[in-house]
Amino acid sequence: MCGIVGIYNHPEAAKLAYLGLYALQHRGQESAGIVTANGQKLVAHTQMGLVADIFTEEVLDRLPGSMAIGHVRYSTTGESVLRNCQPFTINYSRGSLSVAHNGNIVNAGRLRAEFEAHGAIFQSTIDTEVILHMLADSKKRDLVDRLVEILPQIKGAYSLVFLTESRLIAARDPYGFRPLVLGKKDDSFVVASETCALDLLEAKFIREIEPGEIVVFDKSGMKSLKPFGPQKRAHCIFEYVYFARPDSIAFNRNVYEIRKGFGQMLAKEAPVQADMIVPVPDSGVPAAIGYSEESGIPFQMALVRNHYVGRTFIEPEQAIRHFGVRVKLNAVKQMLEGKKVILIDDSIVRGTTSRKIVKIVRDAGAKEVHLRISAPPTTWPCFYGIDTPRREELIAAKQDVESIRKYVTADTLAYLSTQSLYWFEKQKPGEWFCDACFTGNYPVGADEIRHTIRSETGTLLTARLH
Ligand code: AMP
């Protein structure tokens, strides 16, 4: 879970990168960084915290040049510490090189072990650093040739932006797991994880960086390479379910429309008599609107979110029950009193939050609480960059829908079917997507993944792993 941005040929490259990261803050809140280049050198600033807190006017003024890359991070591999922040910068035989990565490399552990066996010293615990070691180790002369040589050895999900003293390079893995888009603002190019970043910069959305594509920006303009041949695609369906911003275009479709469709399908698949539809904000809102439109049952924002809650808060000494959820969400009691409620959320991961939210709605006086989830049960962990817990912690990996219902104390519970998830694809539904979190079908690195899951969980939980 990360967001990346790249700016080429703009006098205020650092400021544009900052604004791009601002729009991508939902993709990671642990740390942020910007590296700029002015033709001679790279200058970096990375820090723990939120984009708006890190990048003051003063910090941005110290980032010179017309090229920049940026990163917001929510750790999926490696601890949450400063030395793991990105962009990651090195000096090697051919100059300076910086990289920002969104995704997760499945075989990073093995690749790293091979380097370490030959004496390499790693500075961080993130999988991205291995890419830099491979690039520095390659015998090819040009950086782009080095990339073409090493990328086929990397298994997993990567949307990448690289920066040297004079070039910006964007690359996306052949499966296209994570989104990456290309935009143009006058004579400048912008690369970003999502189009919401282009919108803020008033950059025109040109197209996606294609799966398997490498795009080079330098003084001769923009050059595209597709050295890897056609490949089966595996766009992350969870970007549509939860992760991407609803105002973005991801994988060439608007996320809001897709989510609303999930809600419409859910209303068809799992109808129930009720007085109102209530979303769990913000993630459940578009699906709840879809459910409401399809069922004709009114939509009410009877749960209100506090948008200013940071990652940590000081709890009172006298424990307040369910404080963590309560500080984020509160119920409008006057709306819920005596009512039959359909509560809509996008996913149940461990089940703990959902259980607390159902309780909040009941405590507010709801007579019935029907929980509807606008995606199938999350039964397998993600190894391609979405932060999910180990398999044994996923409630749907161990329990069926009825026992999950009991656990979250809902009157009824229903999930969206895998078939309806692909309502937007009439031909070959799901063919272009990775839905491993719902199905256990891991499109790449299945051997490594199988090994990890087996070593983490008991045989019962690996039984369906193919
Ligand atoms: P829980 O009931 O504890 O499993 O939490 C479910 C909530 O977590 C839902 O509201 C989801 O929107 C949200 N959620 C789903 N996936 C993730 C994720 N990878 N990181 C953080 N929150 C998530």
PDB file of N, CA and C in Angstrom, residues 10-94:
ATOM      1  N   HIS A  10       9.392  20.481 -15.080  1.00  0.00           N
ATOM      2  CA  HIS A  10       8.576  21.568 -14.537  1.00  0.00           C
ATOM      3  C   HIS A  10       9.420  22.379 -13.554  1.00  0.00           C
ATOM      4  N   PRO A  11       9.380  23.719 -13.660  1.00  0.00           N
ATOM      5  CA  PRO A  11      10.239  24.529 -12.782  1.00  0.00           C
ATOM      6  C   PRO A  11       9.947  24.333 -11.294  1.00  0.00           C
ATOM      7  N   GLU A  12       8.715  23.919 -10.982  1.00  0.00           N
ATOM      8  CA  GLU A  12       8.380  23.678  -9.571  1.00  0.00           C
ATOM      9  C   GLU A  12       8.140  22.187  -9.337  1.00  0.00           C
ATOM     10  N   ALA A  13       9.074  21.365  -9.766  1.00  0.00           N
ATOM     11  CA  ALA A  13       8.869  19.910  -9.711  1.00  0.00           C
ATOM     12  C   ALA A  13       8.574  19.429  -8.282  1.00  0.00           C
ATOM     13  N   ALA A  14       9.314  19.933  -7.297  1.00  0.00           N
ATOM     14  CA  ALA A  14       9.107  19.481  -5.917  1.00  0.00           C
ATOM     15  C   ALA A  14       7.693  19.802  -5.443  1.00  0.00           C
ATOM     16  N   LYS A  15       7.234  21.013  -5.772  1.00  0.00           N
ATOM     17  CA  LYS A  15       5.881  21.414  -5.326  1.00  0.00           C
ATOM     18  C   LYS A  15       4.806  20.559  -5.994  1.00  0.00           C
ATOM     19  N   LEU A  16       5.002  20.245  -7.268  1.00  0.00           N
ATOM     20  CA  LEU A  16       4.032  19.399  -7.959  1.00  0.00           C
ATOM     21  C   LEU A  16       4.033  17.980  -7.375  1.00  0.00           C
ATOM     22  N   ALA A  17       5.232  17.485  -7.079  1.00  0.00           N
ATOM     23  CA  ALA A  17       5.315  16.148  -6.471  1.00  0.00           C
ATOM     24  C   ALA A  17       4.605  16.144  -5.113  1.00  0.00           C
ATOM     25  N   TYR A  18       4.795  17.203  -4.365  1.00  0.00           N
ATOM     26  CA  TYR A  18       4.144  17.352  -3.054  1.00  0.00           C
ATOM     27  C   TYR A  18       2.616  17.319  -3.190  1.00  0.00           C
ATOM     28  N   LEU A  19       2.106  18.078  -4.163  1.00  0.00           N
ATOM     29  CA  LEU A  19       0.649  18.097  -4.354  1.00  0.00           C
ATOM     30  C   LEU A  19       0.140  16.731  -4.814  1.00  0.00           C
ATOM     31  N   GLY A  20       0.922  16.089  -5.677  1.00  0.00           N
ATOM     32  CA  GLY A  20       0.541  14.747  -6.133  1.00  0.00           C
ATOM     33  C   GLY A  20       0.458  13.782  -4.955  1.00  0.00           C
ATOM     34  N   LEU A  21       1.447  13.856  -4.079  1.00  0.00           N
ATOM     35  CA  LEU A  21       1.441  12.973  -2.900  1.00  0.00           C
ATOM     36  C   LEU A  21       0.278  13.305  -1.979  1.00  0.00           C
ATOM     37  N   TYR A  22      -0.041  14.589  -1.896  1.00  0.00           N
ATOM     38  CA  TYR A  22      -1.171  15.027  -1.077  1.00  0.00           C
ATOM     39  C   TYR A  22      -2.451  14.301  -1.522  1.00  0.00           C
ATOM     40  N   ALA A  23      -2.629  14.237  -2.850  1.00  0.00           N
ATOM     41  CA  ALA A  23      -3.824  13.577  -3.401  1.00  0.00           C
ATOM     42  C   ALA A  23      -3.765  12.057  -3.231  1.00  0.00           C
ATOM     43  N   LEU A  24      -2.560  11.523  -3.012  1.00  0.00           N
ATOM     44  CA  LEU A  24      -2.399  10.064  -2.883  1.00  0.00           C
ATOM     45  C   LEU A  24      -2.227   9.635  -1.420  1.00  0.00           C
ATOM     46  N   GLN A  25      -2.478  10.547  -0.501  1.00  0.00           N
ATOM     47  CA  GLN A  25      -2.230  10.257   0.915  1.00  0.00           C
ATOM     48  C   GLN A  25      -2.991   9.018   1.412  1.00  0.00           C
ATOM     49  N   HIS A  26      -4.177   8.769   0.826  1.00  0.00           N
ATOM     50  CA  HIS A  26      -4.953   7.585   1.240  1.00  0.00           C
ATOM     51  C   HIS A  26      -4.198   6.288   0.991  1.00  0.00           C
ATOM     52  N   ARG A  27      -3.170   6.318   0.092  1.00  0.00           N
ATOM     53  CA  ARG A  27      -2.451   5.080  -0.236  1.00  0.00           C
ATOM     54  C   ARG A  27      -1.352   4.763   0.780  1.00  0.00           C
ATOM     55  N   GLY A  28      -1.094   5.667   1.722  1.00  0.00           N
ATOM     56  CA  GLY A  28      -0.077   5.398   2.737  1.00  0.00           C
ATOM     57  C   GLY A  28       0.122   6.585   3.636  1.00  0.00           C
ATOM     58  N   GLN A  29       0.108   6.340   4.940  1.00  0.00           N
ATOM     59  CA  GLN A  29       0.181   7.454   5.888  1.00  0.00           C
ATOM     60  C   GLN A  29       1.362   7.360   6.845  1.00  0.00           C
ATOM     61  N   GLU A  30       2.247   6.385   6.610  1.00  0.00           N
ATOM     62  CA  GLU A  30       3.350   6.223   7.570  1.00  0.00           C
ATOM     63  C   GLU A  30       4.506   7.163   7.316  1.00  0.00           C
ATOM     64  N   SER A  31       4.893   7.284   6.043  1.00  0.00           N
ATOM     65  CA  SER A  31       6.020   8.145   5.723  1.00  0.00           C
ATOM     66  C   SER A  31       5.827   8.707   4.324  1.00  0.00           C
ATOM     67  N   ALA A  32       6.597   9.730   4.015  1.00  0.00           N
ATOM     68  CA  ALA A  32       6.553  10.301   2.668  1.00  0.00           C
ATOM     69  C   ALA A  32       7.932  10.819   2.311  1.00  0.00           C
ATOM     70  N   GLY A  33       8.196  10.907   1.011  1.00  0.00           N
ATOM     71  CA  GLY A  33       9.500  11.417   0.579  1.00  0.00           C
ATOM     72  C   GLY A  33       9.429  11.973  -0.823  1.00  0.00           C
ATOM     73  N   ILE A  34      10.306  12.942  -1.076  1.00  0.00           N
ATOM     74  CA  ILE A  34      10.465  13.503  -2.428  1.00  0.00           C
ATOM     75  C   ILE A  34      11.959  13.575  -2.724  1.00  0.00           C
ATOM     76  N   VAL A  35      12.336  13.206  -3.949  1.00  0.00           N
ATOM     77  CA  VAL A  35      13.709  13.382  -4.412  1.00  0.00           C
ATOM     78  C   VAL A  35      13.633  14.207  -5.692  1.00  0.00           C
ATOM     79  N   THR A  36      14.467  15.238  -5.778  1.00  0.00           N
ATOM     80  CA  THR A  36      14.483  16.050  -6.999  1.00  0.00           C
ATOM     81  C   THR A  36      15.840  15.946  -7.690  1.00  0.00           C
ATOM     82  N   ALA A  37      15.850  16.314  -8.975  1.00  0.00           N
ATOM     83  CA  ALA A  37      17.099  16.320  -9.746  1.00  0.00           C
ATOM     84  C   ALA A  37      17.177  17.609 -10.550  1.00  0.00           C
ATOM     85  N   ASN A  38      18.360  18.184 -10.586  1.00  0.00           N
ATOM     86  CA  ASN A  38      18.526  19.447 -11.327  1.00  0.00           C
ATOM     87  C   ASN A  38      19.562  19.325 -12.439  1.00  0.00           C
ATOM     88  N   GLY A  39      19.770  18.110 -12.951  1.00  0.00           N
ATOM     89  CA  GLY A  39      20.740  17.922 -14.020  1.00  0.00           C
ATOM     90  C   GLY A  39      22.113  17.525 -13.500  1.00  0.00           C
ATOM     91  N   GLN A  40      22.425  17.900 -12.264  1.00  0.00           N
ATOM     92  CA  GLN A  40      23.741  17.569 -11.701  1.00  0.00           C
ATOM     93  C   GLN A  40      23.685  16.630 -10.515  1.00  0.00           C
ATOM     94  N   LYS A  41      22.676  16.813  -9.676  1.00  0.00           N
ATOM     95  CA  LYS A  41      22.637  15.988  -8.462  1.00  0.00           C
ATOM     96  C   LYS A  41      21.195  15.704  -8.028  1.00  0.00           C
ATOM     97  N   LEU A  42      21.075  14.702  -7.148  1.00  0.00           N
ATOM     98  CA  LEU A  42      19.780  14.385  -6.558  1.00  0.00           C
ATOM     99  C   LEU A  42      19.738  14.954  -5.141  1.00  0.00           C
ATOM    100  N   VAL A  43      18.584  15.507  -4.776  1.00  0.00           N
ATOM    101  CA  VAL A  43      18.402  15.989  -3.404  1.00  0.00           C
ATOM    102  C   VAL A  43      17.155  15.315  -2.849  1.00  0.00           C
ATOM    103  N   ALA A  44      17.260  14.771  -1.622  1.00  0.00           N
ATOM    104  CA  ALA A  44      16.170  13.966  -1.065  1.00  0.00           C
ATOM    105  C   ALA A  44      15.670  14.510   0.264  1.00  0.00           C
ATOM    106  N   HIS A  45      14.389  14.352   0.491  1.00  0.00           N
ATOM    107  CA  HIS A  45      13.853  14.561   1.835  1.00  0.00           C
ATOM    108  C   HIS A  45      12.810  13.483   2.099  1.00  0.00           C
ATOM    109  N   THR A  46      13.094  12.621   3.060  1.00  0.00           N
ATOM    110  CA  THR A  46      12.121  11.593   3.452  1.00  0.00           C
ATOM    111  C   THR A  46      11.922  11.681   4.958  1.00  0.00           C
ATOM    112  N   GLN A  47      10.713  11.395   5.391  1.00  0.00           N
ATOM    113  CA  GLN A  47      10.398  11.551   6.815  1.00  0.00           C
ATOM    114  C   GLN A  47       9.177  10.705   7.179  1.00  0.00           C
ATOM    115  N   MET A  48       9.091  10.335   8.434  1.00  0.00           N
ATOM    116  CA  MET A  48       7.901   9.651   8.916  1.00  0.00           C
ATOM    117  C   MET A  48       6.783  10.692   9.035  1.00  0.00           C
ATOM    118  N   GLY A  49       5.547  10.291   8.803  1.00  0.00           N
ATOM    119  CA  GLY A  49       4.429  11.215   9.006  1.00  0.00           C
ATOM    120  C   GLY A  49       3.646  11.500   7.735  1.00  0.00           C
ATOM    121  N   LEU A  50       2.770  12.498   7.840  1.00  0.00           N
ATOM    122  CA  LEU A  50       1.867  12.840   6.736  1.00  0.00           C
ATOM    123  C   LEU A  50       2.481  13.912   5.837  1.00  0.00           C
ATOM    124  N   VAL A  51       2.102  13.855   4.568  1.00  0.00           N
ATOM    125  CA  VAL A  51       2.645  14.758   3.542  1.00  0.00           C
ATOM    126  C   VAL A  51       2.567  16.223   3.986  1.00  0.00           C
ATOM    127  N   ALA A  52       1.387  16.646   4.461  1.00  0.00           N
ATOM    128  CA  ALA A  52       1.192  18.061   4.805  1.00  0.00           C
ATOM    129  C   ALA A  52       2.079  18.484   5.978  1.00  0.00           C
ATOM    130  N   ASP A  53       2.394  17.551   6.869  1.00  0.00           N
ATOM    131  CA  ASP A  53       3.233  17.900   8.025  1.00  0.00           C
ATOM    132  C   ASP A  53       4.712  17.926   7.649  1.00  0.00           C
ATOM    133  N   ILE A  54       5.115  17.065   6.717  1.00  0.00           N
ATOM    134  CA  ILE A  54       6.537  16.932   6.370  1.00  0.00           C
ATOM    135  C   ILE A  54       6.989  18.076   5.472  1.00  0.00           C
ATOM    136  N   PHE A  55       6.199  18.334   4.426  1.00  0.00           N
ATOM    137  CA  PHE A  55       6.681  19.250   3.384  1.00  0.00           C
ATOM    138  C   PHE A  55       6.199  20.678   3.632  1.00  0.00           C
ATOM    139  N   THR A  56       6.975  21.383   4.429  1.00  0.00           N
ATOM    140  CA  THR A  56       6.724  22.804   4.641  1.00  0.00           C
ATOM    141  C   THR A  56       7.340  23.558   3.449  1.00  0.00           C
ATOM    142  N   GLU A  57       7.017  24.811   3.336  1.00  0.00           N
ATOM    143  CA  GLU A  57       7.586  25.678   2.294  1.00  0.00           C
ATOM    144  C   GLU A  57       9.117  25.603   2.323  1.00  0.00           C
ATOM    145  N   GLU A  58       9.642  25.626   3.537  1.00  0.00           N
ATOM    146  CA  GLU A  58      11.103  25.607   3.736  1.00  0.00           C
ATOM    147  C   GLU A  58      11.733  24.320   3.196  1.00  0.00           C
ATOM    148  N   VAL A  59      11.104  23.187   3.516  1.00  0.00           N
ATOM    149  CA  VAL A  59      11.625  21.899   3.045  1.00  0.00           C
ATOM    150  C   VAL A  59      11.558  21.846   1.523  1.00  0.00           C
ATOM    151  N   LEU A  60      10.446  22.283   0.949  1.00  0.00           N
ATOM    152  CA  LEU A  60      10.295  22.233  -0.510  1.00  0.00           C
ATOM    153  C   LEU A  60      11.294  23.158  -1.211  1.00  0.00           C
ATOM    154  N   ASP A  61      11.603  24.281  -0.573  1.00  0.00           N
ATOM    155  CA  ASP A  61      12.580  25.207  -1.162  1.00  0.00           C
ATOM    156  C   ASP A  61      13.973  24.592  -1.245  1.00  0.00           C
ATOM    157  N   ARG A  62      14.225  23.593  -0.407  1.00  0.00           N
ATOM    158  CA  ARG A  62      15.542  22.943  -0.431  1.00  0.00           C
ATOM    159  C   ARG A  62      15.612  21.800  -1.443  1.00  0.00           C
ATOM    160  N   LEU A  63      14.533  21.624  -2.233  1.00  0.00           N
ATOM    161  CA  LEU A  63      14.502  20.541  -3.227  1.00  0.00           C
ATOM    162  C   LEU A  63      14.517  21.146  -4.629  1.00  0.00           C
ATOM    163  N   PRO A  64      15.694  21.389  -5.214  1.00  0.00           N
ATOM    164  CA  PRO A  64      15.771  22.121  -6.474  1.00  0.00           C
ATOM    165  C   PRO A  64      15.612  21.205  -7.693  1.00  0.00           C
ATOM    166  N   GLY A  65      15.342  21.811  -8.831  1.00  0.00           N
ATOM    167  CA  GLY A  65      15.363  21.040 -10.071  1.00  0.00           C
ATOM    168  C   GLY A  65      14.008  20.935 -10.728  1.00  0.00           C
ATOM    169  N   SER A  66      14.027  20.462 -11.967  1.00  0.00           N
ATOM    170  CA  SER A  66      12.788  20.375 -12.751  1.00  0.00           C
ATOM    171  C   SER A  66      12.259  18.941 -12.854  1.00  0.00           C
ATOM    172  N   MET A  67      12.912  18.023 -12.110  1.00  0.00           N
ATOM    173  CA  MET A  67      12.452  16.618 -12.099  1.00  0.00           C
ATOM    174  C   MET A  67      12.283  16.172 -10.653  1.00  0.00           C
ATOM    175  N   ALA A  68      11.284  15.338 -10.417  1.00  0.00           N
ATOM    176  CA  ALA A  68      11.076  14.860  -9.043  1.00  0.00           C
ATOM    177  C   ALA A  68      10.359  13.523  -9.055  1.00  0.00           C
ATOM    178  N   ILE A  69      10.631  12.727  -8.033  1.00  0.00           N
ATOM    179  CA  ILE A  69       9.783  11.563  -7.759  1.00  0.00           C
ATOM    180  C   ILE A  69       9.365  11.635  -6.293  1.00  0.00           C
ATOM    181  N   GLY A  70       8.223  11.014  -5.975  1.00  0.00           N
ATOM    182  CA  GLY A  70       7.740  11.056  -4.600  1.00  0.00           C
ATOM    183  C   GLY A  70       7.047   9.762  -4.234  1.00  0.00           C
ATOM    184  N   HIS A  71       6.872   9.573  -2.935  1.00  0.00           N
ATOM    185  CA  HIS A  71       6.345   8.310  -2.424  1.00  0.00           C
ATOM    186  C   HIS A  71       5.596   8.533  -1.122  1.00  0.00           C
ATOM    187  N   VAL A  72       4.433   7.902  -0.968  1.00  0.00           N
ATOM    188  CA  VAL A  72       3.816   7.795   0.358  1.00  0.00           C
ATOM    189  C   VAL A  72       3.748   6.321   0.704  1.00  0.00           C
ATOM    190  N   ARG A  73       3.996   6.020   1.955  1.00  0.00           N
ATOM    191  CA  ARG A  73       4.184   4.617   2.302  1.00  0.00           C
ATOM    192  C   ARG A  73       3.274   4.144   3.428  1.00  0.00           C
ATOM    193  N   TYR A  74       2.770   2.938   3.249  1.00  0.00           N
ATOM    194  CA  TYR A  74       2.091   2.187   4.297  1.00  0.00           C
ATOM    195  C   TYR A  74       2.778   0.854   4.228  1.00  0.00           C
ATOM    196  N   SER A  75       3.561   0.509   5.225  1.00  0.00           N
ATOM    197  CA  SER A  75       4.483  -0.621   5.052  1.00  0.00           C
ATOM    198  C   SER A  75       3.776  -1.945   4.798  1.00  0.00           C
ATOM    199  N   THR A  76       4.211  -2.640   3.743  1.00  0.00           N
ATOM    200  CA  THR A  76       3.755  -4.026   3.552  1.00  0.00           C
ATOM    201  C   THR A  76       4.920  -4.974   3.815  1.00  0.00           C
ATOM    202  N   THR A  77       6.147  -4.568   3.466  1.00  0.00           N
ATOM    203  CA  THR A  77       7.306  -5.330   3.942  1.00  0.00           C
ATOM    204  C   THR A  77       8.264  -4.358   4.597  1.00  0.00           C
ATOM    205  N   GLY A  78       8.965  -4.817   5.602  1.00  0.00           N
ATOM    206  CA  GLY A  78       9.911  -3.949   6.307  1.00  0.00           C
ATOM    207  C   GLY A  78       9.204  -3.163   7.388  1.00  0.00           C
ATOM    208  N   GLU A  79       9.952  -2.818   8.443  1.00  0.00           N
ATOM    209  CA  GLU A  79       9.319  -2.107   9.555  1.00  0.00           C
ATOM    210  C   GLU A  79       9.048  -0.665   9.177  1.00  0.00           C
ATOM    211  N   SER A  80       8.266  -0.027  10.067  1.00  0.00           N
ATOM    212  CA  SER A  80       7.921   1.367   9.852  1.00  0.00           C
ATOM    213  C   SER A  80       8.974   2.254  10.522  1.00  0.00           C
ATOM    214  N   VAL A  81      10.101   2.430   9.856  1.00  0.00           N
ATOM    215  CA  VAL A  81      11.176   3.268  10.399  1.00  0.00           C
ATOM    216  C   VAL A  81      11.752   4.124   9.268  1.00  0.00           C
ATOM    217  N   LEU A  82      12.482   5.180   9.668  1.00  0.00           N
ATOM    218  CA  LEU A  82      12.969   6.142   8.675  1.00  0.00           C
ATOM    219  C   LEU A  82      13.839   5.505   7.593  1.00  0.00           C
ATOM    220  N   ARG A  83      14.696   4.550   7.989  1.00  0.00           N
ATOM    221  CA  ARG A  83      15.594   4.018   6.959  1.00  0.00           C
ATOM    222  C   ARG A  83      14.848   3.194   5.907  1.00  0.00           C
ATOM    223  N   ASN A  84      13.584   2.858   6.164  1.00  0.00           N
ATOM    224  CA  ASN A  84      12.779   2.145   5.174  1.00  0.00           C
ATOM    225  C   ASN A  84      11.922   3.080   4.322  1.00  0.00           C
ATOM    226  N   CYS A  85      12.033   4.398   4.569  1.00  0.00           N
ATOM    227  CA  CYS A  85      11.217   5.347   3.804  1.00  0.00           C
ATOM    228  C   CYS A  85      11.705   5.423   2.363  1.00  0.00           C
ATOM    229  N   GLN A  86      10.808   5.761   1.478  1.00  0.00           N
ATOM    230  CA  GLN A  86      11.159   5.932   0.079  1.00  0.00           C
ATOM    231  C   GLN A  86      10.852   7.362  -0.352  1.00  0.00           C
ATOM    232  N   PRO A  87      11.342   7.841  -1.492  1.00  0.00           N
ATOM    233  CA  PRO A  87      12.224   7.172  -2.438  1.00  0.00           C
ATOM    234  C   PRO A  87      13.544   6.755  -1.795  1.00  0.00           C
ATOM    235  N   PHE A  88      14.088   5.663  -2.338  1.00  0.00           N
ATOM    236  CA  PHE A  88      15.337   5.092  -1.856  1.00  0.00           C
ATOM    237  C   PHE A  88      16.445   5.520  -2.825  1.00  0.00           C
ATOM    238  N   THR A  89      17.512   6.102  -2.305  1.00  0.00           N
ATOM    239  CA  THR A  89      18.541   6.679  -3.182  1.00  0.00           C
ATOM    240  C   THR A  89      19.897   6.021  -2.950  1.00  0.00           C
ATOM    241  N   ILE A  90      20.614   5.751  -4.043  1.00  0.00           N
ATOM    242  CA  ILE A  90      21.975   5.199  -3.932  1.00  0.00           C
ATOM    243  C   ILE A  90      22.935   5.939  -4.878  1.00  0.00           C
ATOM    244  N   ASN A  91      24.206   5.809  -4.563  1.00  0.00           N
ATOM    245  CA  ASN A  91      25.249   6.213  -5.506  1.00  0.00           C
ATOM    246  C   ASN A  91      25.902   4.932  -5.978  1.00  0.00           C
ATOM    247  N   TYR A  92      26.049   4.770  -7.289  1.00  0.00           N
ATOM    248  CA  TYR A  92      26.715   3.575  -7.802  1.00  0.00           C
ATOM    249  C   TYR A  92      27.689   4.003  -8.891  1.00  0.00           C
ATOM    250  N   SER A  93      28.268   3.021  -9.593  1.00  0.00           N
ATOM    251  CA  SER A  93      29.356   3.347 -10.523  1.00  0.00           C
ATOM    252  C   SER A  93      28.973   4.380 -11.578  1.00  0.00           C
ATOM    253  N   ARG A  94      27.679   4.475 -11.911  1.00  0.00           N
ATOM    254  CA  ARG A  94      27.295   5.377 -12.998  1.00  0.00           C
ATOM    255  C   ARG A  94      26.581   6.638 -12.511  1.00  0.00           C
TER     256      ARG A  94
END
